Short mmCIF file of C-alpha atoms in Angstrom, two decimals:
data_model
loop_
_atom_site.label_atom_id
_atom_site.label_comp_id
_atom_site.label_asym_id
_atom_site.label_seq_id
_atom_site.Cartn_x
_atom_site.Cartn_y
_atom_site.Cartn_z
CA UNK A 179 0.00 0.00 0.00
CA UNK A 180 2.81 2.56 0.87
CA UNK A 181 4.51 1.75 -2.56
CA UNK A 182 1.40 1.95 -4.08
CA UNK A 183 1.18 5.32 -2.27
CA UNK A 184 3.97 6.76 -3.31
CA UNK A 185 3.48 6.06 -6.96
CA UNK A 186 0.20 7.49 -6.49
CA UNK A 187 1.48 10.86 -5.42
CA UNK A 188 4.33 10.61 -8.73
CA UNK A 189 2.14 10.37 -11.15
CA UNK A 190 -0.36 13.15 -9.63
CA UNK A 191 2.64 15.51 -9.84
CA UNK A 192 3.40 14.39 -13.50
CA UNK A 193 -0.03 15.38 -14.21
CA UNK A 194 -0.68 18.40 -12.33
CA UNK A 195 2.68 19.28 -14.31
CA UNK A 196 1.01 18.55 -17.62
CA UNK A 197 -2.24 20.34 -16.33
CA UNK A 198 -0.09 23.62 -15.92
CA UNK A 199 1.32 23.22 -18.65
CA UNK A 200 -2.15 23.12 -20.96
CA UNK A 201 -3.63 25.65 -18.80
CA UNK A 202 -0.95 28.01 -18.90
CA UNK A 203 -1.10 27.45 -23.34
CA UNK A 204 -5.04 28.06 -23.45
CA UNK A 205 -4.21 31.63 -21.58
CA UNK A 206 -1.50 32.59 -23.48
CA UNK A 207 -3.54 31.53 -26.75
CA UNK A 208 -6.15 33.82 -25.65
CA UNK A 209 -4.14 37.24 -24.92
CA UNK A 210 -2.31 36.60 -28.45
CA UNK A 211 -5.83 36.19 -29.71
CA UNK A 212 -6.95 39.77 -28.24
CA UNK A 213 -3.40 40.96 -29.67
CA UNK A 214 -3.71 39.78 -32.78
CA UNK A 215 -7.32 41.86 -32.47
CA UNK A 216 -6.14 45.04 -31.41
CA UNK A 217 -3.19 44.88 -33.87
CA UNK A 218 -5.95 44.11 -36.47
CA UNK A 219 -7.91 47.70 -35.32
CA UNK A 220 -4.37 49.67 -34.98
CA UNK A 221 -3.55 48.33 -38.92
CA UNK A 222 -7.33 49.11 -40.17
CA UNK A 223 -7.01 52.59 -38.55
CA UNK A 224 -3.55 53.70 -39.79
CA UNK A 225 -4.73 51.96 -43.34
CA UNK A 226 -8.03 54.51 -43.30
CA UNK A 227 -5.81 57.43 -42.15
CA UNK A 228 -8.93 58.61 -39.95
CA UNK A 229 -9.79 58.30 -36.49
CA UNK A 230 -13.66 58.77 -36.94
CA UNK A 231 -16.35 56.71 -35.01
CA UNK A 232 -18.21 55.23 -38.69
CA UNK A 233 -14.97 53.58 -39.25
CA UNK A 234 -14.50 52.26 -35.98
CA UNK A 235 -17.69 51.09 -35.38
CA UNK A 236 -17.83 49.91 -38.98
CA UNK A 237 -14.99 47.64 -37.78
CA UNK A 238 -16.37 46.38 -34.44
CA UNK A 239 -19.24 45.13 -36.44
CA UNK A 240 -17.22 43.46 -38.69
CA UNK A 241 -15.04 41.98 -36.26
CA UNK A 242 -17.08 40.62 -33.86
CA UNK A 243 -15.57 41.84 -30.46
CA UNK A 244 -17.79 40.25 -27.99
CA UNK A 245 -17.64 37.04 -29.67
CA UNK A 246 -13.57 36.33 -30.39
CA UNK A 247 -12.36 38.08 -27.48
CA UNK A 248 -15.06 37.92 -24.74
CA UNK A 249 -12.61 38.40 -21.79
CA UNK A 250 -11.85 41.84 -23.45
CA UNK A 251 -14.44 44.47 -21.58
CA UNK A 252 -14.72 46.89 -24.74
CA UNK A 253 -12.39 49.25 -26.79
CA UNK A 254 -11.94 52.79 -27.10
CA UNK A 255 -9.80 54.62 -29.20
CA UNK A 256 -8.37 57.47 -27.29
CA UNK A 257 -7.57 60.27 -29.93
CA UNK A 258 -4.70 63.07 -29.31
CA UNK A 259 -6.03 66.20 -28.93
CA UNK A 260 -2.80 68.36 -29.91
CA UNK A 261 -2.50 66.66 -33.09
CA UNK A 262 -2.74 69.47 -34.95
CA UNK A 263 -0.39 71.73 -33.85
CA UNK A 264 2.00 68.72 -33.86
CA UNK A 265 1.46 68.60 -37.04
CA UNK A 266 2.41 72.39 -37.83
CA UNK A 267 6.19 71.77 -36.11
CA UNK A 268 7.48 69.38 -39.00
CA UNK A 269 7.38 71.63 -41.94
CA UNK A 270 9.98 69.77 -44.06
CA UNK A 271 10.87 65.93 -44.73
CA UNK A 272 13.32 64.80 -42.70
CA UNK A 273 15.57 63.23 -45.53
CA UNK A 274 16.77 66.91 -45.07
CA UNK A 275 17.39 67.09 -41.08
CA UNK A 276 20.78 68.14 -40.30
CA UNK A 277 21.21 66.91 -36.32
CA UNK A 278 20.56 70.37 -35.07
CA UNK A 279 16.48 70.40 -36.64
CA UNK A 280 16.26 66.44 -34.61
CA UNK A 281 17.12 67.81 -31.44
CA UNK A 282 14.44 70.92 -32.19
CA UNK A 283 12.38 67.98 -32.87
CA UNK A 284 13.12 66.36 -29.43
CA UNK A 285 12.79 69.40 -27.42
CA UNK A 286 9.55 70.25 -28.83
CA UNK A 287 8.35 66.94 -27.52
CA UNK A 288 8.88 67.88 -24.35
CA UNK A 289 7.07 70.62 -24.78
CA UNK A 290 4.51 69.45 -25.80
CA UNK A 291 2.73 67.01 -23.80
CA UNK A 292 0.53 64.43 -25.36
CA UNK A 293 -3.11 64.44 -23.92
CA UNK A 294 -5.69 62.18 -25.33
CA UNK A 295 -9.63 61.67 -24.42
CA UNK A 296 -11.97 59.48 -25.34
CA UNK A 297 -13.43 60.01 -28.45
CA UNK A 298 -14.32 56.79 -29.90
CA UNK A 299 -16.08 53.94 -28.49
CA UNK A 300 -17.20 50.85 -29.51
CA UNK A 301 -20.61 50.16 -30.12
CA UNK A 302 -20.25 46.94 -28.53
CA UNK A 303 -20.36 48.50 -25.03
CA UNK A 304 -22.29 50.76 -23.41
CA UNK A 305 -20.28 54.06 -23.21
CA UNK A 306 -21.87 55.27 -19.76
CA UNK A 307 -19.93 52.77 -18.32
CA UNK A 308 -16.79 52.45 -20.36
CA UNK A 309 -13.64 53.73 -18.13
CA UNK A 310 -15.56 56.21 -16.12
CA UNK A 311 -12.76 56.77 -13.81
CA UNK A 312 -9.43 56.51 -16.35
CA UNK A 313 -7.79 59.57 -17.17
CA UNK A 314 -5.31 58.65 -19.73
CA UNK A 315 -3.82 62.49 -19.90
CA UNK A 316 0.25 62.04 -20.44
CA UNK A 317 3.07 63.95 -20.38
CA UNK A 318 6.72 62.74 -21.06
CA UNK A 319 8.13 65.55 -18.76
CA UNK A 320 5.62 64.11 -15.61
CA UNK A 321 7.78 63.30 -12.82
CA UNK A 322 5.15 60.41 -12.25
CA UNK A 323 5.85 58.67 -15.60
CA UNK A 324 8.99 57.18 -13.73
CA UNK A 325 7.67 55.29 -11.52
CA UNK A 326 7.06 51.75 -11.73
CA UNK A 327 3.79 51.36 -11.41
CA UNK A 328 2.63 54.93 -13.20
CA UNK A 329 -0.73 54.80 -15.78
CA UNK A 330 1.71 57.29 -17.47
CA UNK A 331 4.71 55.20 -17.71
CA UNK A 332 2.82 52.54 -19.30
CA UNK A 333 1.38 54.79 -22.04
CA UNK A 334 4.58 56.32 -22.69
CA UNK A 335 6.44 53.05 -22.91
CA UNK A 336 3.60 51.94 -25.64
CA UNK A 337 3.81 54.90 -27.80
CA UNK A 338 7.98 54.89 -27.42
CA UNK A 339 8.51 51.40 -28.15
CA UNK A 340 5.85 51.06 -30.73
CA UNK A 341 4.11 48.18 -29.50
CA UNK A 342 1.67 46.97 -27.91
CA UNK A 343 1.83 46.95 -23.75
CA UNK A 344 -0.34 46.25 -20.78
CA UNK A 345 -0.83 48.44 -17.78
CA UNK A 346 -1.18 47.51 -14.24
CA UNK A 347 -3.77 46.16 -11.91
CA UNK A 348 -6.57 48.73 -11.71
CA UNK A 349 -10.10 49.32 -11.71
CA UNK A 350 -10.90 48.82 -15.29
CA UNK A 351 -14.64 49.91 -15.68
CA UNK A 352 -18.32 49.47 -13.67
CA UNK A 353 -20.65 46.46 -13.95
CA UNK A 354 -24.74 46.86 -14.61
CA UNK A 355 -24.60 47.29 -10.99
CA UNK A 356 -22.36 50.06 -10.53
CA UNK A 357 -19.45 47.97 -9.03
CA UNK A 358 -15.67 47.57 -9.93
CA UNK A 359 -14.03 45.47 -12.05
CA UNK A 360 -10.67 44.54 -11.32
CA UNK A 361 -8.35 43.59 -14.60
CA UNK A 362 -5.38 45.34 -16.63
CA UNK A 363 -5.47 47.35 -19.79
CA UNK A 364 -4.04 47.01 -23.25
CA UNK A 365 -2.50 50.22 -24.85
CA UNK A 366 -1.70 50.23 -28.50
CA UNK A 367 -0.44 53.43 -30.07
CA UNK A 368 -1.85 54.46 -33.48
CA UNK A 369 0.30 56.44 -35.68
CA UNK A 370 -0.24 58.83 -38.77
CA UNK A 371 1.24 57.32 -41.98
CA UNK A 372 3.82 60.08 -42.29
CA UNK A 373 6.17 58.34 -39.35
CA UNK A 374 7.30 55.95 -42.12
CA UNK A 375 9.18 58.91 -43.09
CA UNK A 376 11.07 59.50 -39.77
CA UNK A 377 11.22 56.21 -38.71
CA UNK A 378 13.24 54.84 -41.85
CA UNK A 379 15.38 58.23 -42.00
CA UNK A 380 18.84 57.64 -41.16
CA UNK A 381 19.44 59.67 -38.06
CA UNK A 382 22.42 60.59 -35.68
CA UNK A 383 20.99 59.26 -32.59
CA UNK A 384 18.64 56.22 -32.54
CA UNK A 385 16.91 57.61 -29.81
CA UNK A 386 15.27 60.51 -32.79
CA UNK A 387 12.89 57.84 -33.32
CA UNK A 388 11.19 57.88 -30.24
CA UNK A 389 10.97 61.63 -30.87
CA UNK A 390 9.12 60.76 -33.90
CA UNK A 391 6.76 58.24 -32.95
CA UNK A 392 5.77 60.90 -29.90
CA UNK A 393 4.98 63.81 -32.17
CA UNK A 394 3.24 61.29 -34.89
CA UNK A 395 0.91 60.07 -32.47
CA UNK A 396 -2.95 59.55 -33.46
CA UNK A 397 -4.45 57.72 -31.04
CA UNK A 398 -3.81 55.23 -28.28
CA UNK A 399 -6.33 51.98 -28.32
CA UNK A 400 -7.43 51.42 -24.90
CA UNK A 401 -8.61 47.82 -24.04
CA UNK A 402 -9.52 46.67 -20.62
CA UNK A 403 -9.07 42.87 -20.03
CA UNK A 404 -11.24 41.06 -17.41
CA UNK A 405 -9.03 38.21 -16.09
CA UNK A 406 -11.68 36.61 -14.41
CA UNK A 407 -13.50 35.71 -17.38
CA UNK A 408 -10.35 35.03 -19.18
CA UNK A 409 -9.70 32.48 -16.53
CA UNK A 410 -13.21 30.79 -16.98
CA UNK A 411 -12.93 30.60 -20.86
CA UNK A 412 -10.57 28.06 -20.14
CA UNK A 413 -12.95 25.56 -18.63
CA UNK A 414 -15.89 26.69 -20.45
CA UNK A 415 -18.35 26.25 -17.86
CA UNK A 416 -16.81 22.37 -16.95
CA UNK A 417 -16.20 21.39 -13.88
CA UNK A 418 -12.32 23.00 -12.77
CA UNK A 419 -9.53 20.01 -12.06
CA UNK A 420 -7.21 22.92 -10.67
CA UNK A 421 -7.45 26.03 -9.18
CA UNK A 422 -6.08 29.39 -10.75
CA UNK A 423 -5.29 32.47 -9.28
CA UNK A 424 -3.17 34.93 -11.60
CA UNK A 425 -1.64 37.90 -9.86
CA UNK A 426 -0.04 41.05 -11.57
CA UNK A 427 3.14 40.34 -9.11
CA UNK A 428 5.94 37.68 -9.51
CA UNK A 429 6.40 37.65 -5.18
CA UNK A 430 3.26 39.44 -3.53
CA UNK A 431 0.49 36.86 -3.38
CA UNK A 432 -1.99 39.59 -1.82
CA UNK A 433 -5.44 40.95 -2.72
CA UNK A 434 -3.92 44.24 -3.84
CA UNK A 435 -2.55 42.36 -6.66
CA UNK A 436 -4.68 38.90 -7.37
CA UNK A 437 -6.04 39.76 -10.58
CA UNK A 438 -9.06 37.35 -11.01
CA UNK A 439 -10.41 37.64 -7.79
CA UNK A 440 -13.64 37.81 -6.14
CA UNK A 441 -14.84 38.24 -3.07
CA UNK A 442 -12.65 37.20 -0.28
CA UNK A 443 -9.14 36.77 -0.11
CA UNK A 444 -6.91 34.78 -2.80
CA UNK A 445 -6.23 30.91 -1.07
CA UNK A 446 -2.46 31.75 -1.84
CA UNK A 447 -2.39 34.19 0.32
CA UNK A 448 -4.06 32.02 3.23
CA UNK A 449 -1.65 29.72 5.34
CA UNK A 450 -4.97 27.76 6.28
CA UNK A 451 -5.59 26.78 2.68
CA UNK A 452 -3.53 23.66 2.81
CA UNK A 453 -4.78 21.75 -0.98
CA UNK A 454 -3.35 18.05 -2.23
CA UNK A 455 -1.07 19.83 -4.18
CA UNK A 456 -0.03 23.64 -5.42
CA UNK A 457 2.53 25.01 -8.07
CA UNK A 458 3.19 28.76 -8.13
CA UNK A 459 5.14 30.24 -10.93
CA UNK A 460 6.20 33.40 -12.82
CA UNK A 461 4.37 35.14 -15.96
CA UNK A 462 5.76 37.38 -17.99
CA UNK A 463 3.05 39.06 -19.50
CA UNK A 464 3.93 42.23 -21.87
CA UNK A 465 6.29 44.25 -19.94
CA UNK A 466 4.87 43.22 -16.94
CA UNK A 467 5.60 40.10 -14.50
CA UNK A 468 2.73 38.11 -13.49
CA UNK A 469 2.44 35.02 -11.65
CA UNK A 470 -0.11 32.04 -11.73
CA UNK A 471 -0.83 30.07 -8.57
CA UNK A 472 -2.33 26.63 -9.13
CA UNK A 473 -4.17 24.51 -6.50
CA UNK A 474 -5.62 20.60 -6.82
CA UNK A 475 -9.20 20.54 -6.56
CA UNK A 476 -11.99 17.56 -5.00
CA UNK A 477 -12.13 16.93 -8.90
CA UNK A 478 -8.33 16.49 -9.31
CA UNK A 479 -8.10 14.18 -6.08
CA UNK A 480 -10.90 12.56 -7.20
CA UNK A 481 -9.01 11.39 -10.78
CA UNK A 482 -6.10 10.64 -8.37
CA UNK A 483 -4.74 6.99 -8.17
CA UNK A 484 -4.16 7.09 -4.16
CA UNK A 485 -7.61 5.33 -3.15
CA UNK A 486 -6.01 2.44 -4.96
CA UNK A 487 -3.20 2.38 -2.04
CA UNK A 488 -5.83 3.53 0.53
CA UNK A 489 -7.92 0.27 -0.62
CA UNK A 490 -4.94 -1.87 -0.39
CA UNK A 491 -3.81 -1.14 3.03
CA UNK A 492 -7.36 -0.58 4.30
CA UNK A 493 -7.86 -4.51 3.11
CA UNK A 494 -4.69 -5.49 4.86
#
């Protein structure tokens, strides 16, 4: 019965191993999914060369937001408001630019702060209750935009590095009910077509680029992400074999950072949660480092091999 036992408890590693494994695939599958998405809307917006709500609710329609990407809470397209007088600072191509007109192009980007609102929103969701307490206002020059955990640092780190980037845990947007919801957000900048230009211009300091993509901003894409129902797409409304609690730390196991939480406290974060078994590991997730803390479940135990052993020495 003990060997028994102990071969038991092998192979339920070896499969709560392999369970990770899978688990940790289907949620990775899904953000690329919502990536591949938002890349879709930053491609279709830069292709149109407008930032006008018939085109982006012409392509939410055609799309299909709530039905690929349910997790994702809705999308807005947050639209620069000193675009314009941007604009008016680059009066000649750059294949021109002697080093001195760059670094006239650098200072005037910290001078000029980029500011967006909200001035597209998909049709999808209802826009009383989209982001009502988000202010995505940024300025390069804000002392706050260095710090780790700023709303600014991650917006300025999107439009610098050209890519898409998620922020921190926050209060994404209101239910029907008028109550939080607890997730992270995708930013994707959206740039005019004439950054080409800059971008591909040889230039004396690589850093002239990030100059560039500042002052040939659009729009930022702003799309808040509801781990919890991430988390549930995975089962699908079948019974759970593991438990899954995914923070937006890689050490701090705490409510302030468990991401698809409810009410109560995460069971990571309780020493009187003691499960079958548990496997806690990192996440890198887009800039960010997450972790994923998995617990056995009565359905796992139930699967397991150890009533075998149990029978045995129970029957002498």
């Amino acid at each position: 019965g003990w060997e028994l036992h102990r071969e038991a408890v092998a192979l339920d590693r070896q499969r709560l191993a392999l369970r990770v494994t899978q688990i940790q695939s289907q949620l990775d599958a899904r953000l690329e999914k919502s990536e591949m998405l938002l890349q879709h809307l930053r491609d279709y917006l830069m292709l149109s060369g407008e930032s006008r709500n018939p085109v982006f609710a012409r392509w939410c329609y055609e799309s299909g937001l709530t039905i690929n990407c349910p997790w994702i809470l809705g999308i807005a397209v947050a639209t620069n408001r000193h675009e314009v007088e941007v604009r008016a600072t680059l009066p000649k191509p750059s294949a021109t630019w002697a080093e001195a007109d760059w670094e006239a192009l650098c200072a005037t980007m910290y001078q000029q702060p980029i500011e967006c609102h909200l001035a597209l929103r998909s049709s999808v969701t209802n826009g009383q209750q989209f982001l009502p307490d988000y202010d995505l206002r940024c300025s390069f020059a804000d002392r706050d935009s260095t710090k780790p955990h700023s709303k600014k640092a991650w917006l300025a780190g999107a439009i610098f590095g050209s890519r898409l980037s998620m922020g921190e845990r926050q209060s994404v947007m209101l239910d029907a009910n008028r109550k939080e919801i607890i997730g992270t957000v995708f930013y994707v900048p959206v740039y005019r077509p004439e950054l080409a230009e800059y971008v591909a211009a040889e230039v004396p300091q690589t850093h002239y680029h990030r100059c560039a993509r500042w002052l040939h901003l659009s729009s930022v894409i702003v799309a808040p992400v509801d781990f919890k129902r991430l988390t549930a797409s995975v089962w699908d409304g079948a019974p759970a074999d593991l438990g899954v609690e995914i923070f937006s730390s890689a050490t701090h196991l705490t409510a302030e950072t468990w991401l698809n939480g409810s009410a109560g406290s995460p069971r990571a974060a309780d020493p009187s949660f003691k499960p079958y078994l548990t496997h806690h590991q990192s996440w890198p997730m887009y800039g960010q480092k997450f972790s994923i803390f998995f617990h056995s479940t009565p359905l796992f135990e139930a699967q397991s091999p150890r009533r075998l052993a149990t029978m045995s020495m129970a029957a002498g």
